Tab-separated table of C-alpha atoms in Angstrom:
chain	number	residue	atom	x	y	z
A	1	MET	CA	-17.681	21.949	-5.816
A	2	SER	CA	-21.113	21.518	-4.199
A	3	ILE	CA	-22.110	18.344	-2.547
A	4	ILE	CA	-24.474	17.291	-5.219
A	5	SER	CA	-21.933	17.903	-7.972
A	6	TYR	CA	-19.261	16.006	-6.066
A	7	ALA	CA	-21.516	13.091	-5.522
A	8	LEU	CA	-22.681	12.886	-9.246
A	9	LYS	CA	-18.933	12.579	-10.340
A	10	GLY	CA	-18.819	9.069	-9.060
A	11	ASN	CA	-20.362	5.979	-10.160
A	12	LEU	CA	-23.675	6.790	-9.053
A	13	LYS	CA	-25.303	3.880	-10.503
A	14	LYS	CA	-22.962	1.286	-8.773
A	15	PHE	CA	-23.266	3.537	-5.464
A	16	ASN	CA	-27.053	3.130	-5.692
A	17	ALA	CA	-26.900	-0.643	-6.114
A	18	LYS	CA	-24.640	-1.044	-3.107
A	19	ILE	CA	-26.611	1.361	-0.982
A	20	ASN	CA	-29.894	-0.820	-1.999
A	21	GLU	CA	-28.110	-4.075	-0.891
A	22	LEU	CA	-27.080	-2.103	2.447
A	23	ALA	CA	-30.527	-1.044	3.219
A	24	LYS	CA	-31.812	-4.647	2.905
A	25	LYS	CA	-28.916	-5.955	5.093
A	26	GLU	CA	-29.077	-3.283	7.969
A	27	ASN	CA	-33.114	-2.991	7.479
A	28	ARG	CA	-32.581	0.729	6.981
A	29	SER	CA	-34.122	2.956	4.394
A	30	SER	CA	-32.154	3.607	0.956
A	31	LEU	CA	-33.108	7.341	1.283
A	32	GLY	CA	-31.923	7.572	4.874
A	33	LEU	CA	-28.367	6.039	3.985
A	34	LYS	CA	-27.975	8.505	0.814
A	35	LEU	CA	-28.664	11.515	3.113
A	36	ASN	CA	-26.459	10.014	5.690
A	37	PHE	CA	-23.643	9.914	3.186
A	38	LEU	CA	-24.268	13.349	2.124
A	39	ASN	CA	-23.703	14.615	5.769
A	40	CYS	CA	-20.550	12.418	5.954
A	41	PHE	CA	-19.233	14.013	2.875
A	42	ARG	CA	-20.094	17.422	4.599
A	43	LEU	CA	-18.318	16.315	7.652
A	44	ILE	CA	-14.927	15.057	6.019
A	45	GLY	CA	-15.196	15.044	2.337
A	46	CYS	CA	-15.640	11.038	2.135
A	47	GLY	CA	-16.299	9.579	-1.352
A	48	TYR	CA	-18.702	6.856	-2.130
A	49	SER	CA	-15.890	3.875	-1.387
A	50	ASP	CA	-14.931	5.573	1.834
A	51	TYR	CA	-18.545	5.658	3.038
A	52	LEU	CA	-18.880	1.947	2.748
A	53	ASN	CA	-15.626	0.557	3.325
A	54	TYR	CA	-15.363	2.708	6.638
A	55	GLU	CA	-18.771	1.703	7.442
A	56	LEU	CA	-19.797	5.393	8.285
A	57	TYR	CA	-23.339	4.398	8.286
A	58	ASN	CA	-22.767	2.874	11.791
A	59	LYS	CA	-20.479	5.663	13.167
A	60	THR	CA	-21.543	8.586	15.396
A	61	LYS	CA	-20.578	12.216	14.414
A	62	LYS	CA	-17.673	12.053	16.650
A	63	GLU	CA	-16.384	8.699	15.207
A	64	VAL	CA	-16.619	10.135	11.460
A	65	LEU	CA	-14.719	13.196	12.148
A	66	GLU	CA	-11.748	10.943	13.258
A	67	TYR	CA	-11.451	9.392	9.653
A	68	ALA	CA	-8.814	10.784	7.498
A	69	SER	CA	-10.114	11.711	4.167
A	70	ILE	CA	-8.246	12.341	0.893
A	71	LYS	CA	-8.190	15.932	1.623
A	72	ASP	CA	-6.642	15.388	5.104
A	73	GLN	CA	-4.242	13.315	3.528
A	74	ASP	CA	-3.297	15.675	0.828
A	75	LYS	CA	-2.755	18.368	3.757
A	76	PHE	CA	-0.824	15.873	5.641
A	77	TYR	CA	1.701	14.406	3.238
A	78	GLU	CA	2.429	17.928	1.795
A	79	ILE	CA	3.691	18.777	5.296
A	80	ILE	CA	5.239	15.441	6.273
A	81	SER	CA	6.577	14.086	2.675
A	82	PRO	CA	6.742	17.183	0.443
A	83	SER	CA	5.983	16.322	-3.540
A	84	LYS	CA	8.975	18.128	-4.415
A	85	TYR	CA	11.174	15.201	-3.013
A	86	LYS	CA	8.694	12.611	-4.507
A	87	THR	CA	10.829	10.865	-7.320
A	88	PHE	CA	13.301	9.463	-4.662
A	89	PHE	CA	10.332	7.057	-4.144
A	90	THR	CA	7.925	7.402	-6.714
A	91	ILE	CA	10.216	6.385	-9.804
A	92	LYS	CA	10.785	2.783	-8.821
A	93	THR	CA	14.213	2.251	-10.242
A	94	ASN	CA	15.134	5.339	-8.267
A	95	PHE	CA	13.913	3.623	-5.441
A	96	LEU	CA	15.987	0.455	-6.269
A	97	ARG	CA	19.316	2.421	-6.412
A	98	ASN	CA	18.610	4.739	-3.391
A	99	PHE	CA	18.031	1.663	-1.278
A	100	LYS	CA	20.491	-0.531	-2.748
A	101	LYS	CA	22.056	-1.448	0.401
A	102	TYR	CA	18.812	-3.244	1.408
A	103	ILE	CA	17.817	-4.586	-2.165
A	104	LYS	CA	20.304	-7.157	-3.519
A	105	ARG	CA	18.290	-8.110	-6.657
A	106	ASP	CA	19.065	-7.575	-10.435
A	107	PHE	CA	17.093	-5.194	-12.304
A	108	PHE	CA	17.245	-4.137	-15.946
A	109	ASP	CA	15.905	-0.489	-17.032
A	110	ASN	CA	16.583	1.488	-20.307
A	111	GLY	CA	19.816	-0.507	-21.183
A	112	THR	CA	20.953	-1.990	-24.269
A	113	LEU	CA	19.585	-4.637	-26.292
A	114	GLU	CA	22.769	-6.495	-25.090
A	115	GLU	CA	22.293	-5.693	-21.529
A	116	LEU	CA	18.576	-7.000	-22.094
A	117	LYS	CA	19.810	-10.256	-23.337
A	118	SER	CA	22.221	-10.610	-20.428
A	119	PHE	CA	19.393	-10.142	-17.998
A	120	LEU	CA	17.184	-12.693	-19.878
A	121	ALA	CA	20.047	-15.231	-19.961
A	122	LYS	CA	20.108	-14.893	-15.907
A	123	HIS	CA	16.459	-15.306	-15.175
A	124	ASP	CA	13.934	-17.711	-15.925
A	125	TYR	CA	11.338	-15.611	-14.881
A	126	PHE	CA	10.880	-12.061	-13.628
A	127	MET	CA	8.609	-9.278	-12.897
A	128	MET	CA	7.784	-6.393	-15.272
A	129	LYS	CA	6.710	-3.359	-13.960
A	130	PRO	CA	6.253	0.474	-14.852
A	131	TYR	CA	8.540	3.020	-13.740
A	132	ASP	CA	5.669	4.967	-11.983
A	133	GLY	CA	2.697	3.089	-11.125
A	134	LEU	CA	0.039	2.491	-8.370
A	135	GLY	CA	-2.167	-0.320	-6.983
A	136	GLY	CA	-0.223	-3.065	-9.035
A	137	SER	CA	-1.318	-1.699	-12.326
A	138	GLY	CA	0.800	-2.959	-15.161
A	139	VAL	CA	2.984	-5.338	-12.896
A	140	GLU	CA	3.435	-8.875	-14.418
A	141	LYS	CA	5.312	-12.091	-14.006
A	142	ILE	CA	7.006	-12.834	-17.166
A	143	TYR	CA	8.557	-16.278	-18.216
A	144	THR	CA	11.908	-15.994	-20.176
A	145	LYS	CA	10.827	-18.859	-22.404
A	146	ASP	CA	7.513	-17.074	-23.559
A	147	ILE	CA	9.244	-14.315	-25.169
A	148	LYS	CA	9.568	-15.088	-28.547
A	149	ASN	CA	11.172	-11.826	-30.148
A	150	ILE	CA	13.844	-10.276	-27.924
A	151	GLU	CA	13.890	-7.079	-30.251
A	152	GLU	CA	10.108	-6.768	-30.131
A	153	PHE	CA	10.195	-7.080	-26.391
A	154	TYR	CA	12.673	-4.522	-25.987
A	155	GLN	CA	10.855	-2.083	-28.097
A	156	LYS	CA	7.699	-2.817	-26.048
A	157	LEU	CA	9.862	-1.820	-22.713
A	158	LYS	CA	11.037	1.436	-24.074
A	159	GLU	CA	7.641	2.551	-25.772
A	160	GLU	CA	5.668	1.407	-22.609
A	161	LYS	CA	8.221	2.800	-19.991
A	162	LEU	CA	8.883	-0.649	-18.400
A	163	PHE	CA	11.474	-2.050	-16.509
A	164	LEU	CA	12.450	-5.731	-15.355
A	165	GLU	CA	13.090	-6.696	-11.905
A	166	GLU	CA	14.456	-10.254	-10.590
A	167	TYR	CA	11.807	-12.250	-9.008
A	168	VAL	CA	11.897	-12.101	-5.124
A	169	GLU	CA	11.987	-15.654	-3.452
A	170	GLN	CA	9.995	-15.279	-0.615
A	171	HIS	CA	10.180	-17.153	2.833
A	172	PRO	CA	8.870	-20.782	2.485
A	173	LYS	CA	6.660	-20.144	5.466
A	174	ILE	CA	4.936	-17.186	3.584
A	175	SER	CA	4.599	-19.453	0.407
A	176	GLU	CA	2.676	-21.706	2.410
A	177	ILE	CA	-0.056	-19.335	2.802
A	178	CYS	CA	-0.050	-17.987	-0.915
A	179	SER	CA	2.676	-19.212	-3.288
A	180	SER	CA	1.226	-17.538	-6.617
A	181	SER	CA	2.580	-13.917	-5.320
A	182	VAL	CA	5.107	-12.337	-3.284
A	183	ASN	CA	3.085	-11.379	-0.054
A	184	THR	CA	4.128	-8.226	1.315
A	185	ILE	CA	4.070	-6.437	4.637
A	186	ARG	CA	3.016	-2.842	4.452
A	187	ILE	CA	4.733	-1.008	7.322
A	188	MET	CA	4.414	2.608	8.041
A	189	THR	CA	7.161	4.751	9.732
A	190	PHE	CA	7.832	7.974	10.707
A	191	SER	CA	11.187	9.894	11.198
A	192	TYR	CA	12.297	13.133	12.393
A	193	ASN	CA	15.602	14.580	13.410
A	194	GLY	CA	17.362	11.093	13.767
A	195	LYS	CA	14.370	9.646	15.782
A	196	ASN	CA	11.920	6.976	14.282
A	197	GLU	CA	9.131	4.626	15.053
A	198	ILE	CA	6.870	2.158	13.489
A	199	LEU	CA	3.184	3.619	13.187
A	200	PHE	CA	1.244	0.537	11.738
A	201	ALA	CA	1.727	-2.517	10.016
A	202	CYS	CA	-0.453	-5.057	8.078
A	203	MET	CA	0.372	-7.774	5.548
A	204	ARG	CA	-1.000	-8.396	2.272
A	205	PHE	CA	-1.613	-11.600	0.515
A	206	GLY	CA	-2.594	-12.434	-3.211
A	207	ASN	CA	-5.946	-14.371	-3.837
A	208	GLY	CA	-4.107	-17.343	-4.915
A	209	THR	CA	-4.398	-16.764	-8.643
A	210	SER	CA	-2.964	-13.344	-9.116
A	211	SER	CA	0.683	-13.022	-9.240
A	212	VAL	CA	0.530	-9.559	-6.970
A	213	ASP	CA	-0.963	-9.042	-3.781
A	214	ASN	CA	-2.495	-5.529	-4.467
A	215	PHE	CA	-6.197	-4.905	-3.762
A	216	HIS	CA	-7.181	-4.080	-7.099
A	217	LYS	CA	-5.867	-7.438	-8.284
A	218	GLY	CA	-8.106	-9.541	-5.727
A	219	GLY	CA	-5.797	-9.263	-2.835
A	220	MET	CA	-6.445	-9.177	0.796
A	221	ALA	CA	-5.052	-7.627	4.043
A	222	CYS	CA	-4.838	-8.666	7.662
A	223	LEU	CA	-3.407	-6.483	10.697
A	224	VAL	CA	-0.075	-7.240	12.285
A	225	ASP	CA	0.868	-6.857	16.103
A	226	LEU	CA	3.689	-4.568	15.953
A	227	GLU	CA	5.406	-5.984	19.120
A	228	THR	CA	4.906	-9.704	18.303
A	229	GLY	CA	4.902	-9.855	14.326
A	230	LYS	CA	1.515	-11.864	14.423
A	231	LEU	CA	-1.186	-11.548	12.312
A	232	VAL	CA	-4.659	-10.370	13.907
A	233	GLY	CA	-7.840	-11.238	13.371
A	234	GLU	CA	-9.412	-11.749	9.937
A	235	ALA	CA	-8.294	-10.611	6.359
A	236	PHE	CA	-10.401	-8.463	4.074
A	237	ASN	CA	-10.235	-7.627	0.383
A	238	LYS	CA	-11.480	-4.701	-1.556
A	239	ASN	CA	-15.020	-5.885	-1.567
A	240	LEU	CA	-14.900	-5.972	2.318
A	241	ASP	CA	-15.353	-9.558	1.896
A	242	TYR	CA	-13.823	-11.204	5.178
A	243	PHE	CA	-11.527	-14.267	5.460
A	244	ALA	CA	-10.500	-16.113	8.785
A	245	ALA	CA	-8.353	-18.371	6.468
A	246	HIS	CA	-6.688	-18.097	2.994
A	247	PRO	CA	-9.269	-19.191	0.570
A	248	LYS	CA	-6.551	-21.457	-1.437
A	249	SER	CA	-4.504	-23.009	1.417
A	250	HIS	CA	-6.954	-22.656	4.268
A	251	ILE	CA	-4.135	-21.654	6.446
A	252	LYS	CA	-5.696	-19.391	9.322
A	253	PHE	CA	-4.589	-15.749	9.580
A	254	ASP	CA	-5.032	-14.909	13.222
A	255	GLY	CA	-2.086	-15.764	15.306
A	256	PHE	CA	0.248	-16.598	12.194
A	257	GLN	CA	3.820	-15.869	13.148
A	258	ILE	CA	5.602	-13.770	10.427
A	259	PRO	CA	9.267	-14.828	10.396
A	260	ASN	CA	12.081	-12.765	10.934
A	261	TRP	CA	9.967	-9.885	12.681
A	262	GLU	CA	12.761	-8.285	14.500
A	263	LYS	CA	14.927	-8.182	11.603
A	264	ILE	CA	12.113	-6.667	9.419
A	265	LYS	CA	11.674	-3.927	12.244
A	266	LYS	CA	15.437	-3.070	12.200
A	267	LEU	CA	15.266	-2.985	8.331
A	268	VAL	CA	12.460	-0.301	7.872
A	269	LEU	CA	13.479	1.739	10.886
A	270	GLU	CA	17.055	2.195	9.532
A	271	ALA	CA	15.943	2.635	6.252
A	272	SER	CA	13.617	5.157	7.180
A	273	LEU	CA	16.454	7.708	8.117
A	274	VAL	CA	17.829	7.482	4.758
A	275	ASN	CA	15.876	10.301	3.096
A	276	LYS	CA	15.609	13.265	5.745
A	277	ASN	CA	13.024	15.170	3.716
A	278	ILE	CA	10.314	12.400	3.529
A	279	HIS	CA	9.296	11.784	7.273
A	280	VAL	CA	6.462	9.054	6.671
A	281	VAL	CA	6.963	6.253	4.132
A	282	GLY	CA	4.931	2.972	3.643
A	283	TRP	CA	7.458	0.268	2.876
A	284	ASP	CA	6.481	-2.985	1.376
A	285	VAL	CA	8.496	-5.574	2.882
A	286	ALA	CA	9.081	-9.205	1.464
A	287	VAL	CA	10.105	-11.723	3.841
A	288	THR	CA	13.072	-13.895	2.653
A	289	LYS	CA	14.843	-16.998	4.281
A	290	GLU	CA	17.799	-14.630	5.441
A	291	GLY	CA	15.528	-11.788	6.618
A	292	ALA	CA	13.798	-9.339	4.489
A	293	THR	CA	13.780	-7.054	1.423
A	294	PHE	CA	12.110	-4.022	0.026
A	295	ILE	CA	9.723	-4.390	-2.949
A	296	GLU	CA	9.212	-0.535	-2.941
A	297	GLY	CA	8.622	2.433	-0.615
A	298	ASN	CA	5.608	4.789	-0.637
A	299	ARG	CA	5.926	8.305	-0.098
A	300	ARG	CA	2.343	8.639	0.252
A	301	PRO	CA	0.827	5.698	2.002
A	302	GLY	CA	-3.013	5.580	2.121
A	303	PHE	CA	-4.887	5.312	4.994
A	304	ASP	CA	-7.760	3.118	3.468
A	305	LEU	CA	-6.164	-0.166	4.841
A	306	VAL	CA	-5.124	1.408	8.151
A	307	GLN	CA	-8.684	2.763	8.926
A	308	VAL	CA	-10.329	-0.466	7.860
A	309	LEU	CA	-8.146	-2.709	9.504
A	310	SER	CA	-8.155	-0.367	12.742
A	311	LYS	CA	-12.018	-0.414	12.532
A	312	LYS	CA	-11.859	3.452	13.425
A	313	GLY	CA	-10.501	6.640	12.014
A	314	ARG	CA	-6.742	7.233	12.477
A	315	LYS	CA	-6.359	10.968	12.339
A	316	ASP	CA	-4.498	10.187	15.763
A	317	ILE	CA	-1.440	9.030	13.642
A	318	MET	CA	-1.470	12.256	11.824
A	319	ARG	CA	-1.712	14.344	14.840
A	320	HIS	CA	1.053	12.484	16.511
A	321	CYS	CA	3.605	13.097	13.582
A	322	LEU	CA	2.644	16.908	13.398
A	323	ASN	CA	2.851	17.335	17.170
A	324	ILE	CA	6.096	16.194	17.144
A	325	ILE	CA	7.348	18.493	14.397
A	326	ASN	CA	5.258	21.384	15.647
A	327	GLU	CA	7.322	20.944	19.196
A	328	GLU	CA	10.594	20.780	17.427
A	329	GLU	CA	10.040	23.547	15.018
A	330	HIS	CA	7.564	25.885	16.787
A	331	THR	CA	4.902	25.602	14.044
A	332	ASN	CA	1.327	25.132	14.354
A	333	TYR	CA	0.216	22.487	11.711
A	334	LYS	CA	-3.186	20.722	12.384
A	335	ILE	CA	-5.454	18.240	10.982
């Protein structure tokens, strides 16, 4: 596919509007920015949103080349977390069963009507989720009292391939920042031949109105210091709006101490050794009074949050992982 045809595939009208806004803000030429985008695409295969989110218009060629594009990620994850093993993580109920040692909550999936009634009798509210989904799409908090017809609800679950999950009660300190959603820490781990490490961590918060913390639902994210478990700097959302404090609670992000940080690190490092075929995982971790629990694990954690929060390209993470495998297996993988 040519550069021009690739560019025309996206939302060109929206991109043009954002480029025109950017040109005024940066006191630069719109045409110059568009040509710069095409050059960045030529260098790393970036899309419209990557160009804007990573602020590639202010980067040198050397800096641009360090950004991991979707093409780089596809290559990296097929080596590091092969797709033939993906359902261990991508089917959410598989994940709940495979990591049941670390997840103590109740869930209902593809059971009988009587089993559904039993689940509803035990929970005043719960989360309804698709078996396989991304970005919080289809995830909804449901109150049992609002279900008027259980038989119809049961059919909906079957037809739309949805399951139900007990609601996670998060640590009170986390609820002080945002109580409308379960706010999760995204922690990326790497494991190989029994050795493991944490590569990156950030924390996501809902916007105070949505029941989930995902970017596509208005959520925001803040960098986490791996040693201390403290939030670092400002949070940002999908539109690259930055927040020194949460817009609803007004609690400052920078310096906030995540409770149970040492327990959280121990949890993800232990779990990272469960599947020996998937070497990189992005864990979504909820902090609880007792410690922490998993919401889900992602076999292909994206690099968008990683690179925006790092304020630089993070191909170094990919190279680090591949170098360890190359040394062990005498291969020559490169990104």
